Amino acid sequence: MSAVVLGAGMHPWGKWGRPFTEYGVAAARAALRDADLAWTDVQYVVGAGTIRNGYPGFVAGATFAQAMGWSGARIASCYAACASGAQALDIARTRILAGLCDVAMVVGADSTPKGFFKPVGGDRPDDPDWLRFRLLGATNPAYFALYARRRMALYGDTAEDFAAVKVKNALAGSLNDNARYRRTVTAGQVLDSPMVADPLRLMDICATSDGAAALVLASEDFARRHGARGPVRLAAVSTVTPSFPDTVLGLPDFATDSTAAVPPPERTFRASIAHAAYEEAGLGPGDLSFAEVYDLSTALELDWVEEIGLCPPGEAGKLLRAGDTSLGGRIPVNPSGGLASFGEAVPAQAIAQVCELTWQLRGRAGSRQITGARVGLAANQGLFGHGSAIIATT
């Protein structure tokens, strides 16, 4: 038994200046149309939370249920930073697998201020996320730059390699109607863009965006009764946490764990996220047709390519230069255009990744379509040790 995706919908990413609820309702309605279902068919609603939009963002499940029209459906709300969408998906899927409902909806939406994310207001000296801004002045791009410097030191990657990631993703994004940035770019334009956090330039770093994504999930029995043909199957959802000692610095931490008394785990946290999904699905990296990964920066995409097992550590640049991870390549990565083309709309990100998996596996991704796509993986990570990996299959 498994849960399947009956409908996928999005509100285009951008900076629209409207309430996040409007975006979520538009995405939810699009997902319902795609599923050929009515809102009253939905028995369970899970809202992925946003912390930048007041109380309605904290109780997103109720917010979207009310905006769509109270129907008596059961609800839940969850927050796991950038992994919020995957947590919401996991809750809905679990409810279906437990036999407690046949049809569930997952919705995530955000409306973001201009510029980099800042800490939530107020003085909170016991909050590591507040402290890293107050004590270190470390915005998200500062951490992204540390990861980029790590790649350069360990593997010899260059600014030109990072720029090539942006060029690849911008091309894919130019083919995606839901993307915020739909212009192709050259490596020269990336390398000439303003420096933000050395070695990363403005075009190396994803923006903050408004946007929304929604999915309608169902039991296999309901899908058959509904007449769905070959629905996309959710083969695995991984929401693992790190294992001690965590030896790679993660947002918003100041330092890694010590290995003085305990040796490092077999896998890094990011590698363990995908590994758990592979184990649940009974698949491996070699089974993938494509992947959507968490490219907060160009350098981070290269890290994720290695962490999900597409190549050994340090060799993601080789795959990139060979064209393997481009559209039409051996294993396309971020065929949607990734965060490079969308920007961050935090609670919607992991859900949007699964929308792309769904459209690719249905063969309905238009000019981005990957020929013969059968298995897709989406990988993501939220602050404070929230893992997110989803495997979908035909």
Coordinates of C-alpha atoms in Angstrom, one line a residue:
M1 CA 0.0 0.0 0.0
S2 CA 1.2 3.5 -0.7
A3 CA -0.1 7.1 -1.1
V4 CA -0.3 8.6 -4.6
V5 CA -0.3 12.1 -5.9
L6 CA -3.6 12.9 -7.6
G7 CA -3.1 16.6 -8.1
A8 CA -0.3 19.2 -8.1
G9 CA -0.6 23.0 -8.3
M10 CA 1.4 26.1 -7.8
H11 CA 1.1 29.9 -7.7
P12 CA 4.0 31.4 -9.7
W13 CA 6.9 32.6 -7.6
G14 CA 7.7 36.3 -7.6
K15 CA 7.5 39.4 -5.4
W16 CA 3.8 40.1 -5.7
G17 CA 3.1 41.9 -2.4
R18 CA -0.1 40.0 -1.6
P19 CA -1.1 38.0 1.5
F20 CA 0.4 34.5 1.6
T21 CA -3.1 33.0 1.9
E22 CA -4.0 34.2 -1.6
Y23 CA -1.1 32.3 -3.0
G24 CA -1.9 29.2 -1.1
V25 CA -5.6 29.2 -2.1
A26 CA -4.6 29.6 -5.8
A27 CA -2.2 26.7 -5.5
A28 CA -4.8 24.5 -3.7
R29 CA -7.4 25.2 -6.3
A30 CA -5.0 24.4 -9.1
A31 CA -4.2 21.1 -7.4
L32 CA -7.9 20.2 -7.0
R33 CA -8.4 20.9 -10.7
D34 CA -5.5 18.7 -11.5
A35 CA -7.0 15.9 -9.4
D36 CA -10.5 16.5 -10.8
L37 CA -11.8 16.7 -7.2
A38 CA -13.9 19.2 -5.3
W39 CA -12.7 20.9 -2.1
T40 CA -15.4 19.0 -0.1
D41 CA -13.7 15.7 -1.2
V42 CA -10.7 16.6 0.9
Q43 CA -10.8 15.0 4.3
Y44 CA -7.5 16.2 5.8
V45 CA -5.5 19.4 5.3
V46 CA -2.0 20.0 6.4
G47 CA -0.6 23.5 6.2
A48 CA 3.2 24.1 6.2
G49 CA 3.8 27.1 8.4
T50 CA 5.4 30.4 7.8
I51 CA 6.9 32.5 10.6
R52 CA 6.9 35.8 8.7
N53 CA 3.1 36.3 8.4
G54 CA 1.7 36.5 11.9
Y55 CA -0.6 34.1 13.6
P56 CA -2.2 32.9 10.4
G57 CA 1.2 31.6 9.3
F58 CA 1.7 29.6 12.4
V59 CA -1.7 27.9 12.1
A60 CA -1.5 27.5 8.3
G61 CA -3.7 24.4 8.2
A62 CA -6.6 26.3 9.7
T63 CA -5.8 29.4 7.7
F64 CA -6.1 27.6 4.3
A65 CA -9.1 25.5 5.4
Q66 CA -11.0 28.7 6.3
A67 CA -9.9 30.5 3.2
M68 CA -11.1 27.6 1.0
G69 CA -14.4 27.4 3.0
W70 CA -14.9 25.5 6.3
S71 CA -15.9 22.0 5.3
G72 CA -15.4 20.0 8.5
A73 CA -12.1 18.6 7.3
R74 CA -9.5 17.6 9.9
I75 CA -6.4 19.8 9.9
A76 CA -2.8 20.0 11.1
S77 CA -0.1 22.6 10.9
C78 CA 3.6 22.1 11.1
Y79 CA 6.8 24.1 10.9
A80 CA 10.3 22.7 10.1
A81 CA 11.9 25.7 8.4
C82 CA 12.8 24.8 4.7
A83 CA 11.7 21.2 5.4
S84 CA 8.2 22.3 6.4
G85 CA 6.6 21.1 3.2
A86 CA 8.1 17.6 3.5
Q87 CA 7.0 17.4 7.1
A88 CA 3.4 18.3 6.0
L89 CA 3.6 15.8 3.2
D90 CA 4.8 13.1 5.7
I91 CA 1.9 13.8 8.0
A92 CA -0.7 13.6 5.2
R93 CA 0.9 10.5 3.8
T94 CA 1.0 8.8 7.2
R95 CA -2.7 9.6 7.7
I96 CA -3.6 7.9 4.4
L97 CA -1.3 4.8 5.1
A98 CA -3.0 4.4 8.5
G99 CA -6.3 4.2 6.8
L100 CA -7.7 7.3 8.6
C101 CA -8.5 9.2 5.4
D102 CA -8.6 8.6 1.6
V103 CA -7.9 12.2 0.4
A104 CA -5.5 14.7 1.9
M105 CA -4.2 18.1 0.8
V106 CA -0.8 19.7 1.6
V107 CA -0.4 23.4 1.1
G108 CA 2.6 25.8 1.7
A109 CA 2.8 29.5 0.9
D110 CA 4.9 32.4 1.8
S111 CA 5.0 36.2 1.4
T112 CA 8.5 37.5 2.1
P113 CA 10.1 40.9 2.8
K114 CA 12.7 42.3 0.5
G115 CA 16.3 41.2 1.1
F116 CA 17.9 38.4 3.1
F117 CA 15.9 36.7 5.8
K118 CA 16.3 38.3 9.3
P119 CA 15.6 36.9 12.7
V120 CA 12.1 37.0 14.1
G121 CA 11.6 40.1 16.1
G122 CA 12.4 40.4 19.8
D123 CA 15.3 39.7 22.1
R124 CA 15.9 35.9 22.5
P125 CA 19.3 35.2 23.9
D126 CA 18.5 31.5 24.2
D127 CA 17.7 31.2 20.5
P128 CA 20.7 30.1 18.3
D129 CA 19.1 31.7 15.2
W130 CA 18.8 35.1 17.0
L131 CA 22.3 34.7 18.4
R132 CA 24.0 34.0 15.1
F133 CA 22.7 37.3 13.8
R134 CA 23.4 39.3 17.0
L135 CA 26.8 37.8 17.9
L136 CA 28.3 36.9 14.5
G137 CA 26.3 39.1 12.1
A138 CA 26.0 35.9 10.1
T139 CA 23.2 36.1 7.5
N140 CA 22.3 33.0 5.5
P141 CA 24.7 33.9 2.6
A142 CA 27.5 34.0 5.1
Y143 CA 26.9 30.3 5.8
F144 CA 26.5 29.6 2.1
A145 CA 29.9 31.2 1.6
L146 CA 31.5 29.0 4.2
Y147 CA 30.2 25.9 2.4
A148 CA 31.6 27.2 -0.9
R149 CA 35.0 27.9 0.7
R150 CA 34.9 24.4 2.1
R151 CA 34.4 23.0 -1.5
M152 CA 37.2 25.1 -2.8
A153 CA 39.6 24.0 -0.1
L154 CA 38.7 20.3 -0.2
Y155 CA 38.1 19.7 -3.9
G156 CA 39.5 22.6 -5.8
D157 CA 36.2 23.9 -7.2
T158 CA 36.3 27.4 -8.6
A159 CA 34.1 30.4 -9.0
E160 CA 33.7 29.4 -12.7
D161 CA 32.3 26.0 -11.5
F162 CA 29.7 27.8 -9.3
A163 CA 28.8 30.1 -12.2
A164 CA 28.2 27.1 -14.4
V165 CA 25.5 25.8 -12.0
K166 CA 23.6 29.1 -12.3
V167 CA 23.9 29.0 -16.1
K168 CA 22.4 25.5 -16.1
N169 CA 19.6 26.2 -13.7
A170 CA 18.7 29.5 -15.4
L171 CA 18.2 27.7 -18.7
A172 CA 15.8 25.2 -17.0
G173 CA 14.0 28.0 -15.2
S174 CA 13.6 29.9 -18.5
L175 CA 11.3 27.0 -19.6
N176 CA 9.2 27.0 -16.4
D177 CA 6.1 29.2 -16.2
N178 CA 6.1 29.1 -12.4
A179 CA 9.7 30.4 -12.0
R180 CA 10.4 33.9 -10.9
Y181 CA 13.5 34.3 -13.0
R182 CA 13.0 33.2 -16.6
R183 CA 16.0 34.7 -18.3
T184 CA 19.0 32.7 -19.3
V185 CA 22.4 34.0 -18.1
T186 CA 26.0 33.6 -19.1
A187 CA 28.9 32.7 -16.9
G188 CA 30.3 36.1 -17.4
Q189 CA 27.2 37.7 -16.1
V190 CA 27.3 35.6 -13.0
L191 CA 31.0 36.4 -12.4
D192 CA 30.4 40.1 -12.9
S193 CA 27.5 40.3 -10.5
P194 CA 28.1 42.0 -7.2
M195 CA 30.0 40.1 -4.4
V196 CA 27.8 39.2 -1.5
A197 CA 29.8 36.8 0.7
D198 CA 33.1 35.9 -0.8
P199 CA 33.3 33.8 -3.0
L200 CA 29.6 33.9 -3.7
R201 CA 28.2 36.7 -5.9
L202 CA 24.6 37.9 -6.2
M203 CA 23.7 35.4 -9.0
D204 CA 25.2 32.5 -6.9
I205 CA 22.6 33.0 -4.2
C206 CA 18.9 32.4 -4.3
A207 CA 16.5 35.2 -3.7
T208 CA 13.6 35.4 -1.2
S209 CA 10.3 35.1 -2.9
D210 CA 6.5 34.9 -2.6
G211 CA 4.9 31.7 -3.9
A212 CA 2.9 28.6 -3.1
A213 CA 2.5 25.0 -3.9
A214 CA -0.1 22.3 -3.1
L215 CA -0.6 18.6 -3.5
V216 CA -3.6 16.4 -3.4
L217 CA -2.7 12.9 -2.0
A218 CA -4.9 9.8 -2.0
S219 CA -4.9 6.2 -1.1
E220 CA -4.3 3.8 -4.0
D221 CA -7.8 2.4 -3.6
F222 CA -9.4 5.8 -3.9
A223 CA -7.3 6.6 -6.9
R224 CA -8.6 3.5 -8.6
R225 CA -12.2 4.2 -7.8
H226 CA -11.7 7.8 -9.0
G227 CA -10.4 6.5 -12.3
A228 CA -6.8 7.9 -12.0
R229 CA -4.5 6.2 -14.6
G230 CA -1.0 5.6 -13.5
P231 CA -0.8 8.1 -10.6
V232 CA 2.6 9.1 -9.3
R233 CA 3.4 7.0 -6.2
L234 CA 5.2 8.3 -3.1
A235 CA 7.8 5.6 -2.5
A236 CA 9.6 7.2 0.4
V237 CA 9.6 10.2 2.7
S238 CA 12.7 10.8 4.8
T239 CA 12.6 13.3 7.7
V240 CA 15.7 12.1 9.6
T241 CA 17.8 14.2 12.0
P242 CA 21.6 14.3 12.3
S243 CA 23.6 11.6 14.1
F244 CA 26.1 12.6 16.8
P245 CA 28.7 13.8 16.3
D246 CA 27.5 16.1 13.5
T247 CA 30.8 17.2 11.9
V248 CA 29.6 19.6 9.2
L249 CA 28.5 23.0 10.3
G250 CA 24.7 23.6 9.8
L251 CA 22.5 26.7 10.1
P252 CA 22.2 28.2 12.6
D253 CA 25.0 26.5 14.6
F254 CA 28.3 28.2 15.6
A255 CA 30.4 25.0 15.7
T256 CA 30.4 21.3 14.9
D257 CA 30.3 18.5 17.4
S258 CA 33.5 17.2 18.8
T259 CA 34.9 13.8 17.7
A260 CA 37.2 13.5 20.7
A261 CA 35.2 10.8 22.4
V262 CA 32.9 9.5 19.6
P263 CA 34.0 8.8 16.0
P264 CA 32.1 10.5 13.2
P265 CA 29.0 8.7 11.8
E266 CA 29.3 6.7 8.6
R267 CA 27.4 9.4 6.7
T268 CA 27.1 13.2 7.0
F269 CA 23.6 14.5 7.9
R270 CA 22.8 15.5 4.3
A271 CA 23.9 12.1 3.0
S272 CA 21.8 10.3 5.6
I273 CA 18.7 12.2 4.5
A274 CA 18.8 10.7 1.0
H275 CA 20.1 7.3 2.3
A276 CA 17.0 6.8 4.5
A277 CA 14.8 7.5 1.5
Y278 CA 16.6 5.0 -0.7
E279 CA 16.3 2.4 2.0
E280 CA 12.6 2.9 2.4
A281 CA 12.0 2.8 -1.3
G282 CA 14.2 -0.1 -2.0
L283 CA 16.1 1.9 -4.6
G284 CA 19.5 3.6 -5.0
P285 CA 21.1 6.6 -6.7
G286 CA 21.5 4.5 -9.9
D287 CA 17.7 4.1 -10.2
L288 CA 17.1 7.9 -10.4
S289 CA 15.9 9.5 -13.6
F290 CA 16.5 13.0 -12.2
A291 CA 16.7 14.9 -8.9
E292 CA 15.5 18.2 -7.4
V293 CA 18.0 19.5 -4.8
Y294 CA 18.3 22.4 -2.4
D295 CA 20.4 25.0 -4.3
L296 CA 20.4 27.8 -1.8
S297 CA 23.6 28.7 -3.6
T298 CA 25.4 27.4 -6.6
A299 CA 28.0 25.7 -4.5
L300 CA 25.4 24.0 -2.4
E301 CA 24.0 22.3 -5.4
L302 CA 27.3 20.6 -6.0
D303 CA 27.4 19.4 -2.3
W304 CA 23.9 17.9 -2.7
V305 CA 24.8 16.1 -6.0
E306 CA 27.4 14.2 -4.0
E307 CA 25.3 13.8 -0.8
I308 CA 22.5 12.1 -2.7
G309 CA 25.0 9.6 -4.2
L310 CA 25.2 10.7 -7.8
C311 CA 29.0 10.7 -7.6
P312 CA 31.8 10.4 -5.0
P313 CA 32.7 13.5 -2.9
G314 CA 34.5 16.1 -4.9
E315 CA 33.3 14.9 -8.3
A316 CA 30.1 16.9 -8.8
G317 CA 32.0 19.5 -10.8
K318 CA 33.0 16.8 -13.2
L319 CA 29.4 15.8 -13.7
L320 CA 28.4 19.4 -14.2
R321 CA 31.2 20.1 -16.8
A322 CA 30.3 16.9 -18.7
G323 CA 26.7 18.1 -19.0
D324 CA 25.4 15.1 -17.0
T325 CA 23.3 17.2 -14.7
S326 CA 21.8 19.4 -17.4
L327 CA 18.5 19.0 -19.2
G328 CA 19.2 16.2 -21.7
G329 CA 22.1 14.9 -19.6
R330 CA 22.5 11.5 -18.0
I331 CA 21.0 12.6 -14.6
P332 CA 19.4 16.0 -14.8
V333 CA 19.5 18.0 -11.5
N334 CA 17.0 20.7 -10.8
P335 CA 15.1 20.5 -14.1
S336 CA 12.6 22.9 -12.6
G337 CA 15.3 25.6 -12.5
G338 CA 15.7 25.1 -8.7
L339 CA 15.8 27.9 -6.1
A340 CA 18.2 29.7 -8.5
S341 CA 15.1 30.4 -10.7
F342 CA 12.4 30.4 -8.0
G343 CA 14.0 31.9 -4.8
E344 CA 12.9 30.8 -1.3
A345 CA 9.2 30.7 -0.3
V346 CA 10.1 28.6 2.7
P347 CA 7.0 26.4 3.5
A348 CA 6.3 25.9 -0.2
Q349 CA 9.8 24.7 -1.3
A350 CA 9.7 21.0 -0.6
I351 CA 6.1 20.8 -1.9
A352 CA 7.1 22.6 -5.1
Q353 CA 9.9 20.0 -5.6
V354 CA 7.3 17.2 -5.5
C355 CA 5.1 19.1 -8.0
E356 CA 8.1 19.0 -10.3
L357 CA 8.6 15.2 -9.6
T358 CA 4.9 14.7 -10.4
W359 CA 4.9 16.6 -13.7
Q360 CA 8.1 14.9 -14.9
L361 CA 6.9 11.4 -14.0
R362 CA 3.6 12.1 -15.8
G363 CA 5.4 13.3 -18.8
R364 CA 3.8 16.7 -18.6
A365 CA 6.8 19.0 -18.0
G366 CA 6.7 20.5 -21.4
S367 CA 10.0 21.7 -22.8
R368 CA 11.7 20.6 -19.5
Q369 CA 10.5 17.0 -19.9
I370 CA 13.1 14.3 -19.1
T371 CA 12.7 11.5 -21.6
G372 CA 11.5 8.2 -19.9
A373 CA 11.5 9.6 -16.4
R374 CA 10.5 6.9 -13.9
V375 CA 12.0 7.7 -10.6
G376 CA 12.7 11.2 -9.1
L377 CA 14.2 12.3 -5.8
A378 CA 13.6 15.7 -4.0
A379 CA 16.1 16.6 -1.3
N380 CA 15.9 19.5 1.1
Q381 CA 17.1 20.6 4.6
G382 CA 15.6 22.8 7.3
L383 CA 17.3 24.7 10.1
F384 CA 17.8 22.9 13.4
G385 CA 18.4 19.4 11.9
H386 CA 15.3 18.9 9.8
G387 CA 15.9 16.4 7.0
S388 CA 13.8 16.2 3.9
A389 CA 13.9 13.7 1.0
I390 CA 11.1 12.3 -1.1
I391 CA 11.2 9.6 -3.7
A392 CA 8.4 9.4 -6.3
T393 CA 7.9 6.8 -8.9
T394 CA 5.6 5.9 -11.8

